[in-house]
Structure formats: structure tokens, C-alpha cells
C-alpha positions as a Markdown table, in Angstrom:
| # | Residue | x | y | z |
|---|---|---|---|---|
| 1 | Met | -25.6 | -28.0 | -32.1 |
| 2 | Asp | -23.2 | -29.8 | -34.5 |
| 3 | Ile | -23.3 | -29.6 | -38.2 |
| 4 | Ala | -24.9 | -33.1 | -38.8 |
| 5 | Arg | -27.7 | -32.2 | -36.4 |
| 6 | Lys | -28.3 | -28.9 | -38.1 |
| 7 | Leu | -28.6 | -30.6 | -41.5 |
| 8 | Glu | -31.0 | -33.2 | -40.0 |
| 9 | Leu | -33.1 | -30.3 | -38.7 |
| 10 | Leu | -33.2 | -28.6 | -42.0 |
| 11 | Gln | -34.2 | -31.9 | -43.7 |
| 12 | Glu | -37.1 | -32.1 | -41.2 |
| 13 | Ile | -38.1 | -28.4 | -41.7 |
| 14 | Tyr | -37.8 | -28.6 | -45.5 |
| 15 | Ser | -39.5 | -31.9 | -46.1 |
| 16 | Glu | -39.5 | -31.4 | -49.9 |
| 17 | Pro | -36.1 | -32.1 | -51.3 |
| 18 | Ala | -36.5 | -29.3 | -53.8 |
| 19 | Glu | -36.9 | -26.7 | -50.9 |
| 20 | Leu | -33.8 | -27.9 | -49.1 |
| 21 | Asp | -31.9 | -27.9 | -52.4 |
| 22 | Arg | -32.9 | -24.3 | -53.1 |
| 23 | Met | -31.9 | -23.3 | -49.6 |
| 24 | Leu | -28.5 | -25.0 | -49.8 |
| 25 | Gly | -28.0 | -23.6 | -53.3 |
| 26 | Lys | -28.5 | -20.0 | -52.0 |
| 27 | Leu | -26.0 | -20.7 | -49.2 |
| 28 | Leu | -23.5 | -22.0 | -51.8 |
| 29 | Glu | -24.0 | -18.9 | -54.0 |
| 30 | Leu | -23.3 | -16.7 | -51.0 |
| 31 | Ala | -20.2 | -18.6 | -50.1 |
| 32 | Leu | -19.1 | -18.5 | -53.7 |
| 33 | Ser | -19.6 | -14.8 | -53.9 |
| 34 | Gln | -17.5 | -14.3 | -50.8 |
| 35 | His | -14.7 | -16.5 | -52.2 |
| 36 | Arg | -14.7 | -14.6 | -55.5 |
| 37 | Leu | -14.3 | -11.3 | -53.6 |
| 38 | Arg | -11.4 | -12.8 | -51.7 |
| 39 | Leu | -9.9 | -14.1 | -55.0 |
| 40 | Gln | -10.0 | -10.6 | -56.4 |
| 41 | Arg | -8.2 | -9.2 | -53.4 |
| 42 | Tyr | -5.5 | -11.9 | -53.6 |
| 43 | Asp | -5.1 | -11.2 | -57.4 |
| 44 | Arg | -4.6 | -7.5 | -56.6 |
| 45 | Glu | -2.0 | -8.2 | -54.0 |
| 46 | Leu | -0.2 | -10.8 | -56.1 |
| 47 | Gly | -0.2 | -8.2 | -59.0 |
| 48 | Glu | 1.6 | -5.8 | -56.7 |
| 49 | Phe | 4.4 | -8.4 | -56.1 |
| 50 | Glu | 4.5 | -9.3 | -59.8 |
| 51 | Gln | 4.9 | -5.6 | -60.7 |
| 52 | Arg | 7.5 | -5.0 | -58.0 |
| 53 | Tyr | 9.7 | -8.0 | -59.0 |
| 54 | Gly | 8.9 | -8.2 | -62.7 |
| 55 | Met | 7.9 | -11.9 | -62.4 |
| 56 | Asp | 4.7 | -13.9 | -62.8 |
| 57 | Ser | 3.5 | -15.4 | -59.5 |
| 58 | Ala | 3.5 | -19.0 | -60.8 |
| 59 | Ala | 7.1 | -18.7 | -62.0 |
| 60 | Phe | 8.1 | -17.0 | -58.8 |
| 61 | Tyr | 6.5 | -19.8 | -56.7 |
| 62 | Gln | 8.2 | -22.5 | -58.6 |
| 63 | Gln | 11.6 | -20.8 | -58.3 |
| 64 | Phe | 11.0 | -20.0 | -54.6 |
| 65 | Glu | 10.0 | -23.5 | -53.7 |
| 66 | Ala | 13.1 | -24.8 | -55.6 |
| 67 | Gly | 15.3 | -22.6 | -53.4 |
| 68 | Glu | 16.4 | -20.5 | -56.3 |
| 69 | Leu | 15.5 | -17.2 | -54.7 |
| 70 | Gly | 16.6 | -15.6 | -51.5 |
| 71 | Asp | 14.7 | -15.6 | -48.2 |
| 72 | Ala | 13.5 | -12.1 | -48.2 |
| 73 | Ile | 10.4 | -11.6 | -46.1 |
| 74 | Asp | 8.5 | -10.4 | -49.2 |
| 75 | Phe | 9.1 | -13.7 | -50.8 |
| 76 | Phe | 7.6 | -15.6 | -47.9 |
| 77 | Glu | 4.6 | -13.3 | -48.0 |
| 78 | Trp | 4.2 | -13.7 | -51.8 |
| 79 | Ser | 4.5 | -17.4 | -51.5 |
| 80 | Gly | 1.9 | -17.6 | -48.8 |
| 81 | Leu | -0.4 | -15.4 | -50.7 |
| 82 | Tyr | 0.0 | -17.5 | -53.8 |
| 83 | Glu | -0.8 | -20.7 | -51.8 |
| 84 | Leu | -4.0 | -19.0 | -50.4 |
| 85 | Arg | -5.0 | -18.1 | -54.0 |
| 86 | Gln | -4.5 | -21.7 | -55.2 |
| 87 | Asp | -6.6 | -22.9 | -52.2 |
| 88 | Ile | -9.4 | -20.5 | -52.8 |
| 89 | Leu | -9.4 | -21.3 | -56.6 |
| 90 | Glu | -9.9 | -25.0 | -55.7 |
| 91 | Lys | -12.8 | -24.2 | -53.3 |
| 92 | Ile | -14.4 | -22.0 | -56.0 |
| 93 | Arg | -14.1 | -24.8 | -58.6 |
| 94 | Lys | -15.8 | -27.2 | -56.2 |
| 95 | Met | -18.6 | -24.8 | -55.3 |
| 96 | Glu | -19.3 | -24.0 | -59.0 |
| 97 | Leu | -20.2 | -27.6 | -59.5 |
| 98 | Phe | -23.2 | -27.2 | -57.2 |
| 99 | Ala | -24.1 | -23.6 | -57.4 |
């Protein structure tokens, strides 16, 4: 069953808009909680890189993207982790608008 059909079914089951809104709100809260836990993990891992290299992740990322740093495998991992963190932050911001 595709997503659109699932939403239609929920609208049928929860004929009162307030009921469906509560249900979707709880789902968003759950997703938000999971994303916040992931963000904490990313922050811990980024903190390890920052401590190891004595540099803030945002400053590192800017320099790395500009080609000012080497191509050590750690830098690629750090860069990817920073991008994941930025992505999850954006998702959290969007979910917080509705949760």
C-alpha cells in the first residue's frame, strides 16, 4: 500500500480532523525524538574530531570544502558526518514547526 493510500485510509478511520491531527502529532513527536538522539550521537562524534584536530567542525568544513586541508580519510569522515548533522538539523527544524 502506498503512502497516499495509507493517508486516505487514516482519514477514513479518523473522520474527525482533530483525531487524525493528534495521531500525526504523536508520529511526528516520535520521529523528532529519534532525530534528536541521532543529533546527539553526531555531536559526540564531531566533538571527537574537533578535539583530535583542535578545530571547530564548521571551520573545518569550510576549509576542507575549499581544498585547504589534505585528503586524509579522517577528513572525509568528518566532512560526511558534518553534512549528516546539517541535514538532521534541518529535518528537526521542520518537524518542530508541527510537533
